[in-house]
Amino acid sequence: MAKVWKPGDERRFCRDIKLGKPYYRIHNIDTRRAPWEDPQLYSEIVFTDYLPLTATPCTKYGTAASTVLRQHGPIYDTPPHGMRNLAEAARSVGAPLGDNYEGVLDEDEIRGLEKLVAQSSNPRTRRPIR
């Protein structure tokens, strides 16, 4: 069973942490600005050491576990099922291709492209840019 720590459980979270084990948090992505992106992604947080004065577990960069939970909670001890890691590469399709896309140019398509080139302006005969 996956454990979940929510903001307010800082003391229990600091007590339950095992150093070197990854913990996970979920990011909500604004799909209006990035419609190609997944609506939710997760990231890993690894606690590697203890802070010198308070003995609170901290990340490699010195962020305390209680601060991470308070600002970015809830935190999970297993990766969420069906989500992509934020550090992984995104899908590589730039646009929908459809079911009938073959990527082969036939004779009509080549003729149409040649016509477009012939109708466009010639860079040698264009007026100079000022």
XYZ file of N, CA, C and O in Angstrom:
520
model
N 0.844 -1.185 0.000
C 0.000 0.000 0.000
C 0.887 1.245 0.000
O 1.817 1.357 0.776
N 0.581 2.168 -0.864
C 1.377 3.385 -0.993
C 1.091 4.336 0.165
O -0.047 4.523 0.557
N 2.160 4.944 0.658
C 2.002 5.937 1.714
C 1.878 7.315 1.090
O 2.525 7.610 0.094
N 1.069 8.151 1.719
C 0.870 9.523 1.260
C 1.018 10.439 2.468
O 0.422 10.199 3.517
N 1.830 11.483 2.311
C 1.985 12.502 3.347
C 1.457 13.807 2.798
O 1.853 14.257 1.738
N 0.551 14.423 3.535
C -0.046 15.692 3.114
C 0.526 16.825 3.954
O 1.072 16.580 5.034
N 0.429 18.077 3.469
C 0.897 19.196 4.302
C 0.202 19.163 5.668
O -1.008 18.973 5.766
N 0.988 19.303 6.699
C 0.490 19.166 8.067
C 1.047 17.919 8.730
O 1.046 17.801 9.955
N 1.545 16.970 7.932
C 2.137 15.731 8.455
C 3.667 15.806 8.469
O 4.343 14.796 8.322
N 4.218 16.994 8.661
C 5.667 17.168 8.542
C 6.447 16.311 9.532
O 7.451 15.697 9.175
N 5.988 16.251 10.779
C 6.729 15.473 11.791
C 6.732 13.992 11.442
O 7.766 13.324 11.526
N 5.587 13.466 11.039
C 5.505 12.047 10.678
C 6.321 11.769 9.427
O 7.016 10.754 9.319
N 6.295 12.697 8.461
C 7.058 12.534 7.227
C 8.560 12.506 7.521
O 9.280 11.637 7.022
N 9.045 13.430 8.340
C 10.478 13.462 8.680
C 10.902 12.210 9.427
O 12.028 11.739 9.284
N 10.022 11.650 10.216
C 10.326 10.425 10.959
C 10.354 9.205 10.042
O 11.147 8.285 10.238
N 9.500 9.171 9.001
C 9.375 8.000 8.123
C 10.382 7.969 6.979
O 10.513 6.944 6.315
N 11.091 9.052 6.725
C 11.987 9.133 5.562
C 13.166 8.188 5.709
O 13.775 8.077 6.770
N 13.481 7.523 4.600
C 14.695 6.715 4.501
C 15.624 7.435 3.517
O 15.228 7.758 2.401
N 16.856 7.685 3.922
C 17.803 8.412 3.074
C 18.125 7.600 1.823
O 18.285 6.388 1.881
N 18.209 8.284 0.681
C 18.549 7.641 -0.584
C 17.361 7.056 -1.328
O 17.485 6.653 -2.473
N 16.193 6.980 -0.699
C 14.999 6.434 -1.348
C 14.254 7.574 -2.050
O 14.065 8.632 -1.478
N 13.822 7.371 -3.299
C 13.092 8.447 -3.983
C 11.643 8.565 -3.488
O 10.983 7.560 -3.225
N 11.194 9.786 -3.361
C 9.803 10.103 -3.053
C 9.267 10.919 -4.224
O 10.029 11.513 -4.978
N 7.956 10.946 -4.380
C 7.371 11.482 -5.610
C 6.328 12.544 -5.298
O 5.584 12.443 -4.323
N 6.281 13.560 -6.180
C 5.232 14.575 -6.103
C 4.638 14.772 -7.487
O 5.279 14.495 -8.495
N 3.397 15.255 -7.544
C 2.667 15.404 -8.807
C 2.611 16.880 -9.196
O 2.348 17.749 -8.362
N 2.877 17.156 -10.495
C 2.781 18.500 -11.055
C 1.548 18.556 -11.949
O 1.366 17.697 -12.808
N 0.713 19.561 -11.776
C -0.428 19.787 -12.665
C 0.012 20.747 -13.759
O 0.502 21.837 -13.478
N -0.174 20.345 -15.021
C 0.271 21.128 -16.165
C -0.924 21.856 -16.775
O -1.995 21.275 -16.937
N -0.745 23.113 -17.116
C -1.795 23.906 -17.751
C -1.882 23.503 -19.226
O -1.023 23.865 -20.022
N -2.898 22.742 -19.579
C -3.021 22.239 -20.949
C -3.570 23.293 -21.910
O -3.593 23.054 -23.108
N -4.003 24.438 -21.412
C -4.401 25.507 -22.328
C -3.171 26.128 -22.980
O -3.217 26.561 -24.115
N -2.079 26.209 -22.247
C -0.840 26.772 -22.798
C 0.012 25.717 -23.486
O 0.826 26.044 -24.333
N -0.122 24.469 -23.075
C 0.650 23.376 -23.668
C -0.298 22.215 -23.963
O -0.333 21.233 -23.227
N -1.090 22.310 -25.025
C -2.098 21.280 -25.288
C -1.508 19.924 -25.637
O -2.190 18.910 -25.544
N -0.243 19.866 -26.049
C 0.386 18.606 -26.418
C 0.924 17.866 -25.192
O 1.300 16.720 -25.279
N 0.986 18.531 -24.052
C 1.590 17.949 -22.855
C 0.549 17.157 -22.064
O -0.645 17.386 -22.163
N 1.038 16.204 -21.266
C 0.160 15.444 -20.376
C -0.377 16.372 -19.287
O 0.327 17.284 -18.849
N -1.615 16.140 -18.815
C -2.173 17.040 -17.802
C -1.485 16.933 -16.442
O -1.487 17.875 -15.672
N -0.887 15.771 -16.131
C -0.182 15.604 -14.871
C 1.120 14.849 -15.110
O 1.153 13.874 -15.862
N 2.180 15.295 -14.455
C 3.486 14.645 -14.494
C 3.967 14.494 -13.061
O 3.507 15.204 -12.171
N 4.911 13.576 -12.831
C 5.457 13.447 -11.485
C 6.963 13.690 -11.514
O 7.599 13.589 -12.554
N 7.518 14.047 -10.358
C 8.967 14.215 -10.239
C 9.444 13.503 -8.978
O 8.663 13.243 -8.059
N 10.735 13.187 -8.965
C 11.336 12.481 -7.835
C 12.052 13.462 -6.918
O 12.644 14.426 -7.369
N 12.006 13.166 -5.632
C 12.747 13.913 -4.629
C 13.510 12.872 -3.815
O 12.914 11.911 -3.329
N 14.829 13.061 -3.672
C 15.650 12.129 -2.896
C 16.285 12.905 -1.754
O 16.911 13.941 -1.964
N 16.119 12.386 -0.545
C 16.722 12.996 0.632
C 18.029 12.257 0.921
O 18.045 11.034 1.044
N 19.128 13.010 1.000
C 20.454 12.395 1.068
C 21.193 12.624 2.375
O 22.164 11.921 2.651
N 20.779 13.591 3.178
C 21.555 13.944 4.357
C 20.632 14.537 5.412
O 19.428 14.672 5.203
N 21.203 14.913 6.552
C 20.469 15.582 7.615
C 21.007 17.000 7.777
O 22.206 17.235 7.612
N 20.117 17.923 8.101
C 20.558 19.290 8.389
C 21.326 19.293 9.711
O 20.968 18.577 10.652
N 22.388 20.092 9.820
C 23.246 20.016 10.998
C 22.583 20.447 12.312
O 22.799 19.820 13.336
N 21.782 21.481 12.306
C 21.240 22.000 13.556
C 19.970 21.274 14.001
O 19.797 20.966 15.176
N 19.078 20.978 13.064
C 17.783 20.401 13.418
C 17.706 18.894 13.204
O 16.734 18.275 13.633
N 18.679 18.304 12.521
C 18.702 16.878 12.205
C 17.487 16.456 11.370
O 17.035 15.322 11.436
N 16.978 17.380 10.580
C 15.873 17.102 9.663
C 16.457 16.584 8.354
O 17.451 17.113 7.878
N 15.865 15.551 7.761
C 16.367 15.086 6.464
C 16.274 16.200 5.423
O 15.348 17.009 5.439
N 17.270 16.238 4.514
C 17.279 17.279 3.493
C 17.727 16.701 2.157
O 18.309 15.623 2.088
N 17.455 17.446 1.092
C 17.865 17.035 -0.239
C 19.343 17.354 -0.438
O 19.985 17.939 0.427
N 19.843 16.995 -1.592
C 21.241 17.250 -1.934
C 21.564 18.746 -1.880
O 22.681 19.145 -1.582
N 20.571 19.588 -2.167
C 20.767 21.038 -2.221
C 20.397 21.738 -0.919
O 20.382 22.961 -0.867
N 20.063 20.987 0.133
C 19.828 21.569 1.446
C 18.401 21.936 1.763
O 18.157 22.601 2.764
N 17.436 21.522 0.959
C 16.031 21.821 1.246
C 15.503 20.810 2.249
O 15.583 19.603 2.035
N 14.951 21.285 3.343
C 14.455 20.414 4.405
C 13.210 19.656 3.948
O 12.414 20.152 3.149
N 13.045 18.459 4.483
C 11.901 17.618 4.121
C 10.578 18.274 4.517
O 9.591 18.195 3.781
N 10.567 18.940 5.654
C 9.329 19.595 6.085
C 8.953 20.728 5.132
O 7.775 20.938 4.839
N 9.940 21.440 4.615
C 9.681 22.519 3.656
C 9.155 21.962 2.343
O 8.231 22.514 1.747
N 9.744 20.858 1.875
C 9.285 20.220 0.637
C 7.829 19.802 0.766
O 7.010 20.061 -0.119
N 7.475 19.181 1.876
C 6.092 18.721 2.073
C 5.133 19.902 2.180
O 4.057 19.883 1.589
N 5.530 20.939 2.919
C 4.656 22.097 3.097
C 4.405 22.835 1.790
O 3.292 23.260 1.498
N 5.440 22.977 0.954
C 5.304 23.754 -0.270
C 4.849 22.938 -1.467
O 4.239 23.478 -2.385
N 5.165 21.639 -1.517
C 4.900 20.836 -2.711
C 4.062 19.599 -2.439
O 3.961 18.743 -3.302
N 3.482 19.462 -1.250
C 2.741 18.256 -0.892
C 1.484 18.095 -1.695
O 1.051 19.013 -2.371
N 0.892 16.956 -1.708
C 1.261 15.725 -1.010
C 2.449 15.008 -1.666
O 2.719 15.178 -2.847
N 3.138 14.192 -0.863
C 4.300 13.425 -1.296
C 3.942 11.952 -1.196
O 3.329 11.519 -0.232
N 4.350 11.161 -2.199
C 4.044 9.736 -2.274
C 5.332 8.927 -2.194
O 6.391 9.402 -2.599
N 5.247 7.681 -1.704
C 6.455 6.855 -1.642
C 6.580 5.908 -2.835
O 7.608 5.263 -2.989
N 5.569 5.836 -3.701
C 5.660 5.048 -4.933
C 5.298 5.942 -6.117
O 4.504 6.872 -5.965
N 5.873 5.683 -7.291
C 5.534 6.532 -8.441
C 4.075 6.341 -8.851
O 3.561 5.222 -8.829
N 3.380 7.401 -9.206
C 1.982 7.285 -9.626
C 1.864 6.457 -10.895
O 2.651 6.601 -11.828
N 0.899 5.590 -10.930
C 0.693 4.691 -12.066
C 0.107 5.455 -13.251
O -0.814 6.235 -13.110
N 0.679 5.233 -14.438
C 0.142 5.814 -15.653
C 0.587 7.239 -15.928
O 0.082 7.867 -16.853
N 1.519 7.774 -15.146
C 2.016 9.127 -15.377
C 3.453 9.072 -15.873
O 4.194 8.153 -15.553
N 3.843 10.091 -16.612
C 5.199 10.203 -17.130
C 6.029 11.045 -16.178
O 5.545 12.017 -15.603
N 7.294 10.659 -16.030
C 8.209 11.421 -15.196
C 8.529 12.752 -15.881
O 8.701 12.808 -17.094
N 8.622 13.803 -15.103
C 8.917 15.128 -15.627
C 10.276 15.170 -16.320
O 10.474 15.902 -17.276
N 11.218 14.335 -15.876
C 12.568 14.335 -16.436
C 12.676 13.525 -17.726
O 13.680 13.606 -18.419
N 11.664 12.730 -18.061
C 11.700 11.934 -19.286
C 11.360 12.795 -20.495
O 10.724 13.835 -20.375
N 11.763 12.320 -21.646
C 11.454 13.036 -22.887
C 9.963 12.966 -23.178
O 9.310 11.959 -22.929
N 9.447 14.038 -23.727
C 8.029 14.087 -24.086
C 7.797 13.298 -25.372
O 8.738 12.885 -26.044
N 6.545 13.117 -25.703
C 6.215 12.450 -26.962
C 6.796 13.248 -28.115
O 6.846 14.475 -28.070
N 7.213 12.572 -29.178
C 7.945 13.262 -30.235
C 7.127 13.528 -31.486
O 7.676 13.924 -32.495
N 5.838 13.350 -31.463
C 5.007 13.652 -32.627
C 4.647 15.126 -32.566
O 4.090 15.604 -31.599
N 4.982 15.866 -33.620
C 4.754 17.297 -33.634
C 3.343 17.678 -34.024
O 2.852 18.715 -33.650
N 2.682 16.834 -34.785
C 1.326 17.133 -35.231
C 0.641 15.824 -35.580
O 1.296 14.830 -35.871
N -0.682 15.809 -35.564
C -1.375 14.581 -35.942
C -1.153 14.258 -37.420
O -1.256 15.134 -38.267
N -0.803 13.036 -37.707
C -0.523 12.649 -39.080
C -1.715 11.988 -39.753
O -1.792 11.948 -40.964
N -2.630 11.450 -39.000
C -3.785 10.784 -39.585
C -3.482 9.339 -39.940
O -2.345 8.877 -39.877
N -4.509 8.617 -40.337
C -4.351 7.196 -40.642
C -3.849 6.947 -42.055
O -3.273 5.912 -42.344
N -4.047 7.896 -42.965
C -3.703 7.651 -44.366
C -2.366 8.268 -44.770
O -2.065 8.363 -45.936
N -1.542 8.702 -43.837
C -0.256 9.323 -44.168
C 0.751 8.240 -44.519
O 0.979 7.314 -43.753
N 1.360 8.343 -45.699
C 2.349 7.365 -46.135
C 3.724 7.990 -46.305
O 4.728 7.293 -46.289
N 3.815 9.297 -46.516
C 5.089 9.954 -46.682
C 5.693 9.782 -48.062
O 6.878 9.981 -48.248
N 4.890 9.390 -49.064
C 5.385 9.195 -50.421
C 4.812 10.298 -51.308
O 3.625 10.586 -51.260
N 5.673 10.934 -52.114
C 5.205 11.968 -53.049
C 4.858 11.324 -54.384
O 5.700 10.685 -55.014
N 3.626 11.485 -54.812
C 3.251 10.968 -56.126
C 3.456 12.063 -57.181
O 3.864 13.181 -56.874
N 3.173 11.742 -58.431
C 3.453 12.646 -59.540
C 2.632 13.938 -59.453
O 3.142 15.032 -59.705
N 1.347 13.841 -59.056
C 0.503 15.031 -58.944
C 1.011 15.975 -57.848
O 0.998 17.196 -58.006
N 1.447 15.395 -56.745
C 1.931 16.218 -55.643
C 3.230 16.934 -56.022
O 3.428 18.099 -55.701
N 4.108 16.266 -56.740
C 5.358 16.884 -57.198
C 5.064 18.019 -58.171
O 5.655 19.096 -58.095
N 4.123 17.799 -59.093
C 3.748 18.839 -60.042
C 3.168 20.055 -59.323
O 3.468 21.206 -59.665
N 2.349 19.826 -58.305
C 1.784 20.927 -57.527
C 2.859 21.714 -56.790
O 2.807 22.943 -56.721
N 3.843 21.020 -56.245
C 4.941 21.710 -55.563
C 5.782 22.524 -56.546
O 6.215 23.637 -56.238
N 6.028 21.983 -57.751
C 6.768 22.722 -58.768
C 6.013 23.978 -59.185
O 6.614 25.031 -59.431
N 4.681 23.899 -59.264
C 3.873 25.059 -59.618
C 3.973 26.137 -58.543
O 4.098 27.325 -58.856
N 3.942 25.745 -57.285
C 4.080 26.704 -56.191
C 5.435 27.403 -56.236
O 5.537 28.613 -56.028
N 6.487 26.648 -56.557
C 7.823 27.231 -56.651
C 7.893 28.211 -57.818
O 8.470 29.296 -57.716
N 7.292 27.837 -58.951
C 7.327 28.707 -60.125
C 6.556 30.002 -59.894
O 6.928 31.051 -60.422
N 5.478 29.960 -59.103
C 4.671 31.148 -58.849
C 5.279 32.057 -57.779
O 4.920 33.221 -57.697
N 6.174 31.525 -56.992
C 6.766 32.352 -55.940
C 7.811 33.282 -56.547
O 8.211 33.129 -57.693
N 8.267 34.211 -55.739
C 9.201 35.201 -56.273
C 10.616 34.632 -56.357
O 11.024 33.813 -55.542
N 11.338 35.110 -57.341
C 12.716 34.695 -57.554
C 13.619 35.617 -56.741
O 13.556 36.837 -56.879
N 14.504 35.096 -55.893
C 15.330 35.972 -55.061
C 16.287 36.841 -55.876
O 16.694 37.906 -55.429
N 16.641 36.448 -57.098
C 17.552 37.250 -57.922
C 16.854 38.454 -58.552
O 17.479 39.468 -58.821
N 15.567 38.310 -58.831
C 14.844 39.400 -59.495
C 14.038 40.265 -58.534
O 13.398 41.218 -58.954
N 14.044 39.960 -57.271
C 13.320 40.772 -56.283
C 14.012 42.107 -56.094
O 15.226 42.214 -56.262
N 13.246 43.097 -55.685
C 13.850 44.381 -55.384
C 14.658 44.251 -54.086
O 14.307 43.464 -53.213
N 15.729 45.008 -53.953
C 16.570 44.881 -52.766
C 15.858 45.365 -51.493
O 15.047 46.292 -51.548
N 16.180 44.763 -50.412
C 15.612 45.156 -49.110
C 16.420 46.335 -48.577
O 17.633 46.321 -48.567
N 15.741 47.380 -48.142
C 16.441 48.585 -47.647
C 16.561 48.582 -46.170
O 15.902 48.246 -45.381
